Short mmCIF file of C-alpha atoms and ligand atoms in Angstrom, two decimals:
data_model
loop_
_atom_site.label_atom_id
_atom_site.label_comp_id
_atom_site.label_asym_id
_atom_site.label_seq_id
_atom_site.Cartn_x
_atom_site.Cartn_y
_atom_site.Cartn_z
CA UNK A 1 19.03 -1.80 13.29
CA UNK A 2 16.05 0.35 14.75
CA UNK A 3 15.91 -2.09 17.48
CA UNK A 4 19.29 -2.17 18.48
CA UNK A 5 19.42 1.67 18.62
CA UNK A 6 19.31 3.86 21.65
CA UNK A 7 17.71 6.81 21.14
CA UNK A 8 18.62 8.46 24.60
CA UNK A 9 19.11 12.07 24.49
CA UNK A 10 18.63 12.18 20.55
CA UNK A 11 15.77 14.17 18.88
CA UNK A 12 14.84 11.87 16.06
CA UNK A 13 13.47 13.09 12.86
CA UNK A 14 10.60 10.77 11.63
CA UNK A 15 9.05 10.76 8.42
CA UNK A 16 5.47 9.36 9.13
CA UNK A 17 2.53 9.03 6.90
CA UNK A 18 -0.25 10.79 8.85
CA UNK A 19 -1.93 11.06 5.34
CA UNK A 20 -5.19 10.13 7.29
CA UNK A 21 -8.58 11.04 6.19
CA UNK A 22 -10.00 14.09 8.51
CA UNK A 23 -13.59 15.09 8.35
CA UNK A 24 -15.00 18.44 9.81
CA UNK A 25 -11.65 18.54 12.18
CA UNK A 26 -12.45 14.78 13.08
CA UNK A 27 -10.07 11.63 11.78
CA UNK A 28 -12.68 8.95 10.87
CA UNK A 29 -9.64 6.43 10.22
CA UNK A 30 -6.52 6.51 12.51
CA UNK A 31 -4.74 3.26 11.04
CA UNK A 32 -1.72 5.36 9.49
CA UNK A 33 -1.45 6.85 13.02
CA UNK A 34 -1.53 3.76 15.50
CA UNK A 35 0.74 2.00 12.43
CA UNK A 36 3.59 4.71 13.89
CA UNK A 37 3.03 4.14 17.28
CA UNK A 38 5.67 1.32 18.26
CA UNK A 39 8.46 3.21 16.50
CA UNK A 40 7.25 6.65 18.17
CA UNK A 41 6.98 4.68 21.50
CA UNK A 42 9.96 3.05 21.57
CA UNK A 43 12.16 6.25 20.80
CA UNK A 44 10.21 7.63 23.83
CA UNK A 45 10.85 4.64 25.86
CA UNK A 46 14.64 5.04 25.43
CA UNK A 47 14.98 9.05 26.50
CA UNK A 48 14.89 10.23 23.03
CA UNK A 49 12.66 13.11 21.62
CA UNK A 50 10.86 13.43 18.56
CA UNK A 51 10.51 15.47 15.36
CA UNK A 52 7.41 14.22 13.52
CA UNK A 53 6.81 15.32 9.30
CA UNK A 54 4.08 14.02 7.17
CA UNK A 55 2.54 15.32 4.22
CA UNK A 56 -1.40 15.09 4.14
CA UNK A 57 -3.55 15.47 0.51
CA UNK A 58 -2.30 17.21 -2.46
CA UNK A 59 -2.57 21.07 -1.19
CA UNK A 60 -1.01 22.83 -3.98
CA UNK A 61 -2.51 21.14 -6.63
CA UNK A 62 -5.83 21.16 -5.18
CA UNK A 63 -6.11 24.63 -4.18
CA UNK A 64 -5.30 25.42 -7.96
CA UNK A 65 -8.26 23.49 -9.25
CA UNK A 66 -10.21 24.81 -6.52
CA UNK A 67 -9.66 28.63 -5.50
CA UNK A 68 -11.96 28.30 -2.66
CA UNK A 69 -9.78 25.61 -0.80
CA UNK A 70 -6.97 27.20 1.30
CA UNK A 71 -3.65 25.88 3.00
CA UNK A 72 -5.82 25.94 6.35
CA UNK A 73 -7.88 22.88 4.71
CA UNK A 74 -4.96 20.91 4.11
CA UNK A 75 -3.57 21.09 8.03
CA UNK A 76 -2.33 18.24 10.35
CA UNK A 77 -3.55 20.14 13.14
CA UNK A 78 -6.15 17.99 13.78
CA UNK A 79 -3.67 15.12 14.32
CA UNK A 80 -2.34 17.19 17.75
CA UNK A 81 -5.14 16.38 19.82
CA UNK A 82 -5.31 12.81 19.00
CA UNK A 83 -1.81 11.54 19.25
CA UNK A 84 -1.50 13.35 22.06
CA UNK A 85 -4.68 10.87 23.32
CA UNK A 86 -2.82 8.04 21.60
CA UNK A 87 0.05 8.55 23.43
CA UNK A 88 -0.78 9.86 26.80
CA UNK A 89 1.49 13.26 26.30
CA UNK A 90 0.76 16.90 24.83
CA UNK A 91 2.44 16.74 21.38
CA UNK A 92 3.54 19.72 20.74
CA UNK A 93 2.95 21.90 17.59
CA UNK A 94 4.91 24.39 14.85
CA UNK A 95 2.31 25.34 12.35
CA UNK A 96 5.46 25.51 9.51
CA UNK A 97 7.48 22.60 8.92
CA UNK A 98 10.65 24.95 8.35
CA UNK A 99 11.46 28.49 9.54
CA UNK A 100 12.75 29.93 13.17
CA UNK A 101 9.44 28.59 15.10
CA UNK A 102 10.08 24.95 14.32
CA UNK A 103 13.32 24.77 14.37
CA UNK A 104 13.34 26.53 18.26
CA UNK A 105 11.10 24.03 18.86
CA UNK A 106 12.46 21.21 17.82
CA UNK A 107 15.91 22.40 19.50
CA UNK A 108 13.67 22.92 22.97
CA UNK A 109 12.53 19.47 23.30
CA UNK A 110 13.53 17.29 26.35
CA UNK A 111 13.54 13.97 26.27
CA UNK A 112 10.25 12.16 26.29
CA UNK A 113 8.54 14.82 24.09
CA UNK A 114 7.09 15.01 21.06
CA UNK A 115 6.65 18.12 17.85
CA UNK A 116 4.41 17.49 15.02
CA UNK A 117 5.52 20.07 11.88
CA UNK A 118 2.33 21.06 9.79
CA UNK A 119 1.99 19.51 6.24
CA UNK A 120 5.35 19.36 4.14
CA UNK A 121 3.24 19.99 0.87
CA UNK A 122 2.83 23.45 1.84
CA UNK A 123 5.93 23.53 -0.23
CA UNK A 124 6.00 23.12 -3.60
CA UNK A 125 10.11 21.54 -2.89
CA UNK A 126 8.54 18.68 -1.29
CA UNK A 127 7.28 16.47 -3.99
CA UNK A 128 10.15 18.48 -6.43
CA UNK A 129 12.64 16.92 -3.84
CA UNK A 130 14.43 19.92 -3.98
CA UNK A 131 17.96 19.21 -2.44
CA UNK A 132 18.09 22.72 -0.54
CA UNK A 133 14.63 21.93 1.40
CA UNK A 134 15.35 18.69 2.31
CA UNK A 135 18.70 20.00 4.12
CA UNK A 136 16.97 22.50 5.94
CA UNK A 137 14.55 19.76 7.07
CA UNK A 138 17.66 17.71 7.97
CA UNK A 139 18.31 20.19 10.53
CA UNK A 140 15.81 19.79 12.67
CA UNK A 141 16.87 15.91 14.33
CA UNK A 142 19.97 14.48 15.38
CA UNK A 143 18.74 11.26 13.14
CA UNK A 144 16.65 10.52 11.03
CA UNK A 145 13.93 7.61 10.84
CA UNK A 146 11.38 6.73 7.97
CA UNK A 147 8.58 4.92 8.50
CA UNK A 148 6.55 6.23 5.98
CA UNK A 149 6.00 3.10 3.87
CA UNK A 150 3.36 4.51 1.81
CA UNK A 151 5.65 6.81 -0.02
CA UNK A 152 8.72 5.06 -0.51
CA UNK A 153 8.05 4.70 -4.21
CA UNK A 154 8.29 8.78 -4.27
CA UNK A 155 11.77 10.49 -4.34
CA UNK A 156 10.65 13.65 -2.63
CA UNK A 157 13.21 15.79 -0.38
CA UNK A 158 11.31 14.21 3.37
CA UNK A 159 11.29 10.34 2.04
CA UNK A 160 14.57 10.24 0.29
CA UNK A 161 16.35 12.84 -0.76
CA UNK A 162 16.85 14.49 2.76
CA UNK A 163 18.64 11.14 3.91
CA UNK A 164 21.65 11.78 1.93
CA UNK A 165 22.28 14.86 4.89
CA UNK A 166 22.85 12.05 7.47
CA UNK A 167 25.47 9.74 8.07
CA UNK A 168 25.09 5.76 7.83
CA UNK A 169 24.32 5.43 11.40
CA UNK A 170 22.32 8.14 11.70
CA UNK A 171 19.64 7.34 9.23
CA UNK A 172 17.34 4.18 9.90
CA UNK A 173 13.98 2.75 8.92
CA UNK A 174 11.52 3.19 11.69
CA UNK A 175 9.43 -0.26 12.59
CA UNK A 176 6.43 0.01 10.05
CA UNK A 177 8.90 0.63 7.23
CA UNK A 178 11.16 -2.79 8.53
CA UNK A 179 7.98 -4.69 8.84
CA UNK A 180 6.82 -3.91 5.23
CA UNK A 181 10.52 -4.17 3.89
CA UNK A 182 10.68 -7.39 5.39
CA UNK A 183 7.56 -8.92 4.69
CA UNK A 184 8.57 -7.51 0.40
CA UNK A 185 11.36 -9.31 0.34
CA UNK A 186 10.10 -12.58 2.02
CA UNK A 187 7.93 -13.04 -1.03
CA UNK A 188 9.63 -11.76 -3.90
CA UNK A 189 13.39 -12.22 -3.20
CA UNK A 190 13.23 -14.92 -0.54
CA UNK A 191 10.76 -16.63 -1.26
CA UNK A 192 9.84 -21.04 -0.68
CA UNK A 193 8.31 -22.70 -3.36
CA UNK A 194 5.60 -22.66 -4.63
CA UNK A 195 5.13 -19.81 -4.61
CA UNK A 196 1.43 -18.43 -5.84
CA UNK A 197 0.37 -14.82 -7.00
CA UNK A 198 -3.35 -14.29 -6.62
CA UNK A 199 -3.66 -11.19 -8.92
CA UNK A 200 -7.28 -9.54 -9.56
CA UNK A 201 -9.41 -6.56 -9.72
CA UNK A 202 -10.40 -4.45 -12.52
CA UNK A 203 -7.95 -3.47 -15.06
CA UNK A 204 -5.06 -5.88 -16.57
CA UNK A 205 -3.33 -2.61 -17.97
CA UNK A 206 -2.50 -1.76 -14.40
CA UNK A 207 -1.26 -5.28 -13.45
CA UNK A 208 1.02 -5.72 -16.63
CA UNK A 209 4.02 -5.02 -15.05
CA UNK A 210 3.35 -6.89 -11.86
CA UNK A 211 2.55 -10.11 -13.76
CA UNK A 212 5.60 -9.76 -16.17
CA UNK A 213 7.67 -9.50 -13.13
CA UNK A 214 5.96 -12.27 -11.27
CA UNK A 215 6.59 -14.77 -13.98
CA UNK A 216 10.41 -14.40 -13.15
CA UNK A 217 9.35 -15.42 -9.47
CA UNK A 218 6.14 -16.88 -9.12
CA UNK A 219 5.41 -20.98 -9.54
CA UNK A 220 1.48 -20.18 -10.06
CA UNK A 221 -0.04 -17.01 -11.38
CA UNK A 222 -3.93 -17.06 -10.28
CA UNK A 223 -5.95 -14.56 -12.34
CA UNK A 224 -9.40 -13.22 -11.05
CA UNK A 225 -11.63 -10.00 -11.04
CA UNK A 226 -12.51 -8.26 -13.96
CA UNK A 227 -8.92 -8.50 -15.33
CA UNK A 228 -9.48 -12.22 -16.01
CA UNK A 229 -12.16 -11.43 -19.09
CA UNK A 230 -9.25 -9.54 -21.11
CA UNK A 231 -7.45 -12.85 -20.90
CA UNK A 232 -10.85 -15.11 -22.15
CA UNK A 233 -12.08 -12.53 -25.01
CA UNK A 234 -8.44 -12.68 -26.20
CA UNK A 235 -8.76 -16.74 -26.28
CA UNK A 236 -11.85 -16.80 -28.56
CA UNK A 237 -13.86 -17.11 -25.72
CA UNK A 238 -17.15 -15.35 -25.04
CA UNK A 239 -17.75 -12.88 -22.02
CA UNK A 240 -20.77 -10.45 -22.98
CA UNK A 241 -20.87 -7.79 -20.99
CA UNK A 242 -18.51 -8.96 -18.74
CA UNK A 243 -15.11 -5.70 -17.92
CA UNK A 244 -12.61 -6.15 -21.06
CA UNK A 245 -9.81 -4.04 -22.15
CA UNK A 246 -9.86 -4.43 -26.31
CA UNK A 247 -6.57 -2.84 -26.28
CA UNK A 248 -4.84 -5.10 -24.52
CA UNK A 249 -6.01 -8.59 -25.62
CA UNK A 250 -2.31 -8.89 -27.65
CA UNK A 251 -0.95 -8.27 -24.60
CA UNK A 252 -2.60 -10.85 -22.91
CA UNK A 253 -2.03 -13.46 -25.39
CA UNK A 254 1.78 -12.47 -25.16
CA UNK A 255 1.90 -12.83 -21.60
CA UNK A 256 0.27 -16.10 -21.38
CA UNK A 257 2.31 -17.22 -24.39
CA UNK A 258 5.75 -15.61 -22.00
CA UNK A 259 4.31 -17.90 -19.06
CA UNK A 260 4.29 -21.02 -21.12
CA UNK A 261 7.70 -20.33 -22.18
CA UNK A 262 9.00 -19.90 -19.08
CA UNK A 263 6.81 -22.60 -17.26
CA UNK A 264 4.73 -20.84 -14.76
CA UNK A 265 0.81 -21.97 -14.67
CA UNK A 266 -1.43 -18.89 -15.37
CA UNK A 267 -4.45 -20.29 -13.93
CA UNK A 268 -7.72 -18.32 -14.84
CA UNK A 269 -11.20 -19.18 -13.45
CA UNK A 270 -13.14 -21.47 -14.91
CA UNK A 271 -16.60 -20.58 -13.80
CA UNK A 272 -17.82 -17.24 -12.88
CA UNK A 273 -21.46 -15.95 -11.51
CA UNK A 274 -22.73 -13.66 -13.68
CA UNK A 275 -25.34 -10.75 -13.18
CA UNK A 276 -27.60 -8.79 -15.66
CA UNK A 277 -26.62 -5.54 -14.50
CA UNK A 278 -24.02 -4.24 -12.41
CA UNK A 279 -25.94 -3.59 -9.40
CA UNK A 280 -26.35 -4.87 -5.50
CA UNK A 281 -29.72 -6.13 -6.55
CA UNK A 282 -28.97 -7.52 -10.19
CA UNK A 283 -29.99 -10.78 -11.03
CA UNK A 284 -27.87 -13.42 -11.13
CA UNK A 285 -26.72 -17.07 -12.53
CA UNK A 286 -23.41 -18.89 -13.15
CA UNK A 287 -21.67 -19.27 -16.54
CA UNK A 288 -18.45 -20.82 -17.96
CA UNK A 289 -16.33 -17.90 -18.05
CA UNK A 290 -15.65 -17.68 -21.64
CA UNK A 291 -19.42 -18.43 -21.87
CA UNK A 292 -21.00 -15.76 -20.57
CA UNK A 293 -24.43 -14.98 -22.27
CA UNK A 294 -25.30 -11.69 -24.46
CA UNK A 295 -26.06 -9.41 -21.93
CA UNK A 296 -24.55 -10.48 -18.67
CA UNK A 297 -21.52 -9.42 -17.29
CA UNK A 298 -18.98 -12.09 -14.85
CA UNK A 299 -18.83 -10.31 -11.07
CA UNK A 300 -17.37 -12.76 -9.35
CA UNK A 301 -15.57 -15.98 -9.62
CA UNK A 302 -17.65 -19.26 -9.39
CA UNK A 303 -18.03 -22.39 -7.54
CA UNK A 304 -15.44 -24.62 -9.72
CA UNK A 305 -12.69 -21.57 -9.87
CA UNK A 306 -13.11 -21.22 -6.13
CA UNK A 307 -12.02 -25.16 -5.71
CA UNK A 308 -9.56 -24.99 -8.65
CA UNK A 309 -7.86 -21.87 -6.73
CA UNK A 310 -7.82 -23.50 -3.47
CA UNK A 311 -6.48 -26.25 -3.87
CA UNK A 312 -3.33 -24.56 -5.54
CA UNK A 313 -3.11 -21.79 -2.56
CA UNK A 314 -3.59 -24.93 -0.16
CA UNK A 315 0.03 -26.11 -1.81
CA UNK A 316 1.70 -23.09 -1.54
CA UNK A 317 4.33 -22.06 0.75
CA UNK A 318 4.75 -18.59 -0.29
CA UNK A 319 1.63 -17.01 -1.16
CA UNK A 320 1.43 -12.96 -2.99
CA UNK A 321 -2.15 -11.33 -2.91
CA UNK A 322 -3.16 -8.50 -4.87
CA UNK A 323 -6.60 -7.34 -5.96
CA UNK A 324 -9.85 -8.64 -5.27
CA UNK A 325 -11.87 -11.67 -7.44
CA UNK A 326 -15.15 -10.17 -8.13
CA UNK A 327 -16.98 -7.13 -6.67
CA UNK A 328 -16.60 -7.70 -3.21
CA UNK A 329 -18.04 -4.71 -2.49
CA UNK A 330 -21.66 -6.20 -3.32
CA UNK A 331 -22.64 -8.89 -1.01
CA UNK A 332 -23.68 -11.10 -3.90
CA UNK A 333 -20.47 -11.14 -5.80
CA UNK A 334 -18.03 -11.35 -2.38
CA UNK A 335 -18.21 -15.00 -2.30
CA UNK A 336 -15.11 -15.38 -4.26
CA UNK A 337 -13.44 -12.97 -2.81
CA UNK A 338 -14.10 -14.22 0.92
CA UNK A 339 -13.37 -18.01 -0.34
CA UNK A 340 -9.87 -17.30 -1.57
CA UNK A 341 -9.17 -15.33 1.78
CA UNK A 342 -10.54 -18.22 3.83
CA UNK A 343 -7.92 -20.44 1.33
CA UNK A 344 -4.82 -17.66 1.96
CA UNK A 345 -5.50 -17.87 5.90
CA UNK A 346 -5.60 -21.62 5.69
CA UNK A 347 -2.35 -21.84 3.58
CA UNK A 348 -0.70 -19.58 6.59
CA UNK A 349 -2.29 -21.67 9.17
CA UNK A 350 -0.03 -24.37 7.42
CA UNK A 351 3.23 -22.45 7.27
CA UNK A 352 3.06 -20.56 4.64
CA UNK A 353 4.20 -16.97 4.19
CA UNK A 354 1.04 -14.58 3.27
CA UNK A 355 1.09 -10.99 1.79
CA UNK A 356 -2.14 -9.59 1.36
CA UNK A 357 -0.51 -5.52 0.06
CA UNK A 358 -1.87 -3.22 -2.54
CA UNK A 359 -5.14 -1.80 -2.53
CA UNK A 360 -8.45 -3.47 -2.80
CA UNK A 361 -7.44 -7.13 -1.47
CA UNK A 362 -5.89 -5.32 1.83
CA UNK A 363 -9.57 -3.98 1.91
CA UNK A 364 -11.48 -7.23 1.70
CA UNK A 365 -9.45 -9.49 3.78
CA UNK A 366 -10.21 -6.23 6.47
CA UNK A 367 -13.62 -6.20 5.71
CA UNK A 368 -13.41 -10.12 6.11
CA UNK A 369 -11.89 -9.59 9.84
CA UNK A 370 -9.25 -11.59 8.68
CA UNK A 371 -6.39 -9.55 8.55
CA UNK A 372 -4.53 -11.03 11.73
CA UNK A 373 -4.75 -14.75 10.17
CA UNK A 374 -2.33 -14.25 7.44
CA UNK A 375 1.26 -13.10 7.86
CA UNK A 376 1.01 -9.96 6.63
CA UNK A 377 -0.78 -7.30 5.53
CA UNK A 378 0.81 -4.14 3.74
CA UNK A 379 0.08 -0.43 4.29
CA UNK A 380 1.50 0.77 1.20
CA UNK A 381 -0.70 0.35 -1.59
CA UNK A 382 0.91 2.49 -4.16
CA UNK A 383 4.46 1.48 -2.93
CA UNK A 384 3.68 -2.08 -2.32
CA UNK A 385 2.56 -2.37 -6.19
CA UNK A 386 5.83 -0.93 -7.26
CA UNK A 387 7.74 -3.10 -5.40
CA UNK A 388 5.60 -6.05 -6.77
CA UNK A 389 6.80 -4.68 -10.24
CA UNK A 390 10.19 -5.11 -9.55
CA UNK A 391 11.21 -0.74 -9.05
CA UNK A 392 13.48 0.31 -6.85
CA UNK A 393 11.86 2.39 -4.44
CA UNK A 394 14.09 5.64 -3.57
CA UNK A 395 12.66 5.90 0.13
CA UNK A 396 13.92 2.40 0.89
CA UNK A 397 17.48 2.80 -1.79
CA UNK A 398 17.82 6.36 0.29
CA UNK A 399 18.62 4.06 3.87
CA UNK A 400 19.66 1.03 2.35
CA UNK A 401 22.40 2.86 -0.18
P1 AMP B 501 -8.05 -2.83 -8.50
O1 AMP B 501 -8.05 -1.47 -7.85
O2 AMP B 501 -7.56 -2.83 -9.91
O3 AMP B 501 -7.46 -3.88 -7.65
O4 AMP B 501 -9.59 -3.19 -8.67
C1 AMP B 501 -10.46 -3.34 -7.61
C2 AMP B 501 -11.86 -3.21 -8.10
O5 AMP B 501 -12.11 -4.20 -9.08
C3 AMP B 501 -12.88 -3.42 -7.01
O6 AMP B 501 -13.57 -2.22 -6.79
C4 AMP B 501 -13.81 -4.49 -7.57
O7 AMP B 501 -15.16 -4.21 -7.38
C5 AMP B 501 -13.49 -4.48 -9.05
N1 AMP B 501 -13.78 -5.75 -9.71
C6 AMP B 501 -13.35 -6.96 -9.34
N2 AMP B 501 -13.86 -7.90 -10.14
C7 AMP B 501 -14.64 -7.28 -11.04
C8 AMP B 501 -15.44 -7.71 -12.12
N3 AMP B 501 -15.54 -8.99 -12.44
N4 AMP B 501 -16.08 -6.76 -12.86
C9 AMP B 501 -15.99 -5.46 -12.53
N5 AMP B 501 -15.24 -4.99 -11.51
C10 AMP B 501 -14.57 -5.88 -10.78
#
């Protein structure tokens, strides 16, 4: 639909995520930025102008913690100077995202131009998504786009509540938010079988509801990370020092019992390399992983898991990633990690469809350099893992109805 729209003589209202980090003035990370660039562009390209809002940080809530903080240090004024760069214009600039100033602006812009509002969290009726302030924001474009994936799974008044104040035709995802739309429902609604679910990193308790959703979906449930010792302590087995959530090992057992009953293969790692310390520099060996020795903790997953998860993401033709296998942070326990990315961009290389979205596994496979080799990889960590868990998210039900 984006595609297919013209934009000529329109000033579009976007909803970006420019939630970028910004040091001294300085943005050390401009990946949310260039993400919005082909949407921004193409509006451009076709005559139309543009009305950029973003939030950035948590203002209000910060500056109550911390007296000494001001508005001033929550500012998107920094972004000015380097979209204007990115996109070979001078973006303009209204230092309140509502009020007389911005909206003359945004009524003065010609085609080809471009306003960035300061940070919507100045308001308090942002994250409230207060029905008046999102219809004042509604004012200032003709039409209005969101392509801020990363906070679809919030109902505030600039991702969802303020589309309510445009008609059908006149409210749109921009190309980010397709992209990561499409690329959701490719694996969990769409999806060829089998279908495989790599799920790791730390905690089960915040996977529980991705799992239990998966095992209406997924063929093959692949459990790694520190999430996987929950699962072996709960078994009988023994895993030392190794992470373990005590309160959850019923909840394991239930969810591996719900997995058998509705025959999909949990599949946890059989070996693991195990350290003496949780350190870069700790010593290590390799254990069974409901064998791990007093003392020693599991960091990564070892040589037999590594073959006994390939070979099942080597079948697959749908393929879900979430959450590292082992501390990939520490070159000693990335091997895991790195082997089951190598296995995901193999998979793709053979036709499957690859999501790498949520957090820590969209890190690794980036710290790999291997984020081009599978199909795709999500921007919306937060979002992403409430889609996985089967939510509605209002940013997306806002446009889609
Ligand atoms: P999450 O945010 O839940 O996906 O967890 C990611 C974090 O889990 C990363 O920082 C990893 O270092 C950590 N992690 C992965 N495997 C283990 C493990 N076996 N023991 C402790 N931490 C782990």
């Amino acid at each position: 639909m984006f595609k297919d729209h013209n934009f000529a003589n329109q000033r579009a209202l976007i909803r970006v995520d420019f939630n970028v980090p910004i040091k001294n003035g300085v943005i050390t990370d401009d990946n949310r930025i260039t993400a919005a660039l082909p949407t921004i562009k193409k509006i451009l390209a076709d005559g139309g102008s543009i009305v950029l809002m973003s939030h950035w940080g948590r203002p209000l809530k910060d500056i109550e913690k911390k007296p000494n903080l001001t508005l001033a240090d929550f500012s998107l004024k920094p972004v000015v100077a380097h979209l204007s760069k990115l996109l070979g214009i001078e973006v303009q600039w209204a230092d309140d995202c509502l009020g007389q100033d911005a909206m003359d602006k945004a009524k003065a812009l010609k085609p080809g131009e471009v306003l960035l509002l300061e940070n919507l969290r100045y308001y308090k009726q942002e994250e409230k998504g207060d029905v008046a302030f999102a219809e004042q924001l509604s004012k200032l474009g003709d039409i209005y786009v969101n392509d801020a994936f990363g906070t679809a799974h919030r109902a505030h008044a600039s991702t969802a509540v303020i589309a309510q104040f445009f008609p059908g035709n006149k409210k749109m995802f921009g190309l980010l938010m397709e992209g990561e739309v499409k690329a959701a429902e490719e694996v969990m609604h769409n999806n060829k079988k089998p279908f495989t679910a790599i799920i790791g990193g730390a905690k089960v308790s915040d996977k529980i509801l991705i799992i239990e959703n998966l095992l209406e979906k997924a063929t093959d449930i692949i459990i790694g990370g520190g999430m996987a010792y929950t699962f072996f302590k709960a078994e009988g087995g023994h895993i030392g020092n190794s992470l373990c959530e005590d309160d959850r090992l019923d909840m394991a057992i239930e969810l591996l019992k719900k997995a058998a009953d509705k025959g999909v293969c949990i599949h946890l790692p059989a070996d693991s390399i195990i350290a003496d310390k949780f350190a870069a520099d700790a010593n290590c060996s390799s254990a069974l992983s409901n064998e791990v020795p007093a003392g020693w903790m599991g960091l990564d997953i070892g040589t037999m898991a590594i073959n006994q998860f390939k070979k099942i993401i080597c079948e697959s033709k749908t393929i879900l990633w979430n959450g590292p296998m082992g501390v990939f942070e520490m070159e000693k326990f990335q091997h895991g990690t790195k082997a089951i990315a190598d296995a995901v961009v193999e998979a793709t290389k053979n036709g499957a469809f690859s999501l790498v979205g949520g957090g820590d596994s969209v890190a690794a496979v980036n710290k790999f350099g291997l984020a081009d080799k599978v199909s795709y990889v999500s921007t919306g960590g937060g979002a992403m893992l409430e889609y996985f868990e089967g939510k509605v998210l209002p940013g997306i039900a806002a446009i889609t109805g």
